[in-house]
Short mmCIF file of C-alpha atoms in Angstrom, two decimals:
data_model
loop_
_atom_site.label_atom_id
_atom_site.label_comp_id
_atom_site.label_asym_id
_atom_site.label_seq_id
_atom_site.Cartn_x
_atom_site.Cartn_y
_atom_site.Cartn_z
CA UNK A 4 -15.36 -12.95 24.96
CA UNK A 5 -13.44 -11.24 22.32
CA UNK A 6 -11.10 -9.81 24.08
CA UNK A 7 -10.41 -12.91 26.66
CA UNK A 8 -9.72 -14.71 23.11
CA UNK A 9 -7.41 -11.73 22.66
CA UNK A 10 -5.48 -12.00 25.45
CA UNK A 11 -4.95 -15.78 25.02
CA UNK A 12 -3.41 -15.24 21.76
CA UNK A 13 -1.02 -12.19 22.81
CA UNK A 14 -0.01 -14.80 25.52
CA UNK A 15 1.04 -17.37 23.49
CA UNK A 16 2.63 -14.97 21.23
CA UNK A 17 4.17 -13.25 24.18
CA UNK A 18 5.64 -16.64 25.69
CA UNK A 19 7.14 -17.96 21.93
CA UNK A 20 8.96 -14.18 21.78
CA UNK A 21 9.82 -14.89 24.95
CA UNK A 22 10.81 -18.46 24.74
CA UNK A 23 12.94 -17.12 21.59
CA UNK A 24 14.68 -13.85 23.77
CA UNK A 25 15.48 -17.21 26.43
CA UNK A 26 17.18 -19.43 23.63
CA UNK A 27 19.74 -17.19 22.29
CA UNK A 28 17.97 -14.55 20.83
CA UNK A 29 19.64 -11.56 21.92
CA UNK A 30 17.88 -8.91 24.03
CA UNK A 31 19.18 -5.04 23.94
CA UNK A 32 18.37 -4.53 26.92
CA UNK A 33 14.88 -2.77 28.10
CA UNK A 34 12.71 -1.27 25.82
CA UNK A 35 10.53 1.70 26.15
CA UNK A 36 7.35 2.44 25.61
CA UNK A 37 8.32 5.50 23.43
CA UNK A 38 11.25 2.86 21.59
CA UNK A 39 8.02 0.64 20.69
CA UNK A 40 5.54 3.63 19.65
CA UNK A 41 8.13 5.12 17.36
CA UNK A 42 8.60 1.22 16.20
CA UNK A 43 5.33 1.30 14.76
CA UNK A 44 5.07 4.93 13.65
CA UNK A 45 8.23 4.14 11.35
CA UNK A 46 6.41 1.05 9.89
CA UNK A 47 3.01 2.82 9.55
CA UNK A 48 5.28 5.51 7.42
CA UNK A 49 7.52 2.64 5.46
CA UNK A 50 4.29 0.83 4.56
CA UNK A 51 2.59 3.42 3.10
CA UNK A 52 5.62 5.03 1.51
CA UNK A 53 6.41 1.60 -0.11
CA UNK A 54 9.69 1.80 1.44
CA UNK A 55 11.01 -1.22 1.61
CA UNK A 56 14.48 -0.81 2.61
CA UNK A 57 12.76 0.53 5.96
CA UNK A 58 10.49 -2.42 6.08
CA UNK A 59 13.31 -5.28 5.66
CA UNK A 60 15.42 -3.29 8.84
CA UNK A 61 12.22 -2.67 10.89
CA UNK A 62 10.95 -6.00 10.75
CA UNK A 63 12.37 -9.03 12.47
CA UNK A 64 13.48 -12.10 10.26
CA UNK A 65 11.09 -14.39 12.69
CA UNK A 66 8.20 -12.28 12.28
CA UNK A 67 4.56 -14.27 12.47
CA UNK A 68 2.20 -11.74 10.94
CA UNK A 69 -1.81 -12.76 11.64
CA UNK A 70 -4.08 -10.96 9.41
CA UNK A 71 -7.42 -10.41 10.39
CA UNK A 72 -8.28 -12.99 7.74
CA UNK A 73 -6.77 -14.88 9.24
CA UNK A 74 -3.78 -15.56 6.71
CA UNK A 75 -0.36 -16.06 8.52
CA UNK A 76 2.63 -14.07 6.42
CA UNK A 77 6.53 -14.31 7.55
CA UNK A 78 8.80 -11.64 7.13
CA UNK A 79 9.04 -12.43 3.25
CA UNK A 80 6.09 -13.15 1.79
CA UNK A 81 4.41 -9.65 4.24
CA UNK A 82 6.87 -7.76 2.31
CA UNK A 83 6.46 -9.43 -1.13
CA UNK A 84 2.35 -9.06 -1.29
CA UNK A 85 3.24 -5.45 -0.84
CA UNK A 86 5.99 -5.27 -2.80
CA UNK A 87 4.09 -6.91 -5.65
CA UNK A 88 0.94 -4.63 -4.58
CA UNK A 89 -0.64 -7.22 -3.77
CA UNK A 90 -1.55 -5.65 -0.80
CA UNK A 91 -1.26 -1.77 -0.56
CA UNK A 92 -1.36 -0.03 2.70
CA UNK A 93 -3.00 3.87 2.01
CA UNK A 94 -3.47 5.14 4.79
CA UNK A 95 -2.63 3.66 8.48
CA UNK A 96 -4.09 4.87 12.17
CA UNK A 97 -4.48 3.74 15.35
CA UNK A 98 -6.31 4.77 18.50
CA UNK A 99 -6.54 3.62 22.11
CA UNK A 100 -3.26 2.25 22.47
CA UNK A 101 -2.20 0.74 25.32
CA UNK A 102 1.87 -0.29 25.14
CA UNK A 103 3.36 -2.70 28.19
CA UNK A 104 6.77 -3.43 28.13
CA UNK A 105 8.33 -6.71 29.79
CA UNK A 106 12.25 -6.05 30.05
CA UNK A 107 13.20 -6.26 26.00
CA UNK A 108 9.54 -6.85 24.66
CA UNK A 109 7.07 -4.70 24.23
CA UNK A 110 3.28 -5.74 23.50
CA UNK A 111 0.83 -2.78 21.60
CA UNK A 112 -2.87 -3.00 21.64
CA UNK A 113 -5.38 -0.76 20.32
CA UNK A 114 -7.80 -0.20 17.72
CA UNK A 115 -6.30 -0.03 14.06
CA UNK A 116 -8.13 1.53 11.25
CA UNK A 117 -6.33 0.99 7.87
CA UNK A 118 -7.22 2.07 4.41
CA UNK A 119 -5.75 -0.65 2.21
CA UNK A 120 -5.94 -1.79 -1.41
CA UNK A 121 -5.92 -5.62 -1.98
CA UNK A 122 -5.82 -6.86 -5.56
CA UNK A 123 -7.35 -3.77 -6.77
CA UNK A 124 -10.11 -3.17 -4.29
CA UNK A 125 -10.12 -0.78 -1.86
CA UNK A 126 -11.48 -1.39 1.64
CA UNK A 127 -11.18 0.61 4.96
CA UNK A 128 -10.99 -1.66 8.41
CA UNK A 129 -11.04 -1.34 11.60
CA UNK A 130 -9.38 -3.98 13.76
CA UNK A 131 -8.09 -4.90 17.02
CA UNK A 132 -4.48 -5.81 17.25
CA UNK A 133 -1.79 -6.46 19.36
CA UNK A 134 1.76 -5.20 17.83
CA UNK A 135 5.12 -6.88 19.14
CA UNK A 136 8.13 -5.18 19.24
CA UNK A 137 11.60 -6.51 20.66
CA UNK A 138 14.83 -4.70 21.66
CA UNK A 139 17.53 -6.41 20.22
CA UNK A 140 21.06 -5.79 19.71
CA UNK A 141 20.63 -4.70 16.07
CA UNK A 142 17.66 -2.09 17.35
CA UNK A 143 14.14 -1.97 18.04
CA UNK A 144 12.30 -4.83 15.74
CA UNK A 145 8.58 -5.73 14.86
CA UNK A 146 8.35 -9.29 15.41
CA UNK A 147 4.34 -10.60 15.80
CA UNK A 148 1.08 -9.13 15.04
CA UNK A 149 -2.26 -10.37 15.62
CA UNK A 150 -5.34 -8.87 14.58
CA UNK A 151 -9.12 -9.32 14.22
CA UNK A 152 -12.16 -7.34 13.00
CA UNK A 153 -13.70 -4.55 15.42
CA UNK A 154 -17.14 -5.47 16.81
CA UNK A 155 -19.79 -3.27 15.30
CA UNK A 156 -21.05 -1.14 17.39
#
């Protein structure tokens, strides 16, 4: 069930990235699966470095950001909880990964296990996500994430 409600929501995030690519958004041309994986690795690093010169380059303008809370962030207020620290990401990890690529898009999913501090408390979670990254003329850009707590075993 979970992950049939998983792949309904990386649909409909798929077809609005894709409905934006097909409305003038421009497309660099095909991205690879290595393009997308080092994507992420260089956010995984800017987040916990706090660096967020990276952050603001890396991250698309038209980002939606789902939280396994279910909180929805944009582009500025994700980088402003952890600018603020807010939200502090320690340490960040991810396991079974599976990337597909559709022309400029590429869709991650995998398990996610982050160490994070949020107002002062620190938890450790493990999630399932699904990580968007699109090729555009201006580079390789994180635009959508979705995410939801693992099942416990």
């Amino acid at each position: 069930m979970l992950k049939l409600l998983l792949r309904a929501l990386c649909g409909y995030a798929v077809m609005g990235v894709i409905a934006g690519a097909a409305m003038g958004e421009e497309c660099g041309g095909p991205i690879t699966t290595d393009e997308a994986l080092r994507g992420e690795d260089a956010r995984y690093a800017a987040q916990t470095a706090a660096d967020f010169a990276s952050l603001e380059r890396l991250i698309a303008d038209d980002l939606v950001y789902i939280h396994s809370s279910g909180i929805v962030d944009g582009k500025a207020s994700y980088i402003e909880t952890q600018r603020s620290n807010t939200v502090r990401y320690r340490v960040m990890r991810r396991s079974n990964v599976t990337v597909r690529t559709y022309g400029c898009i590429a869709m991650i999913s995998g398990t996610a296990n982050f160490d994070v501090t949020v107002k002062g408390q620190d938890r450790s979670v493990e999630l399932l996500f699904h990580s968007i990254w699109v090729k555009r003329d201006v580079g390789v850009q994180f635009v959508s994430w979705q995410a939801t707590a693992a099942p416990k075993p």
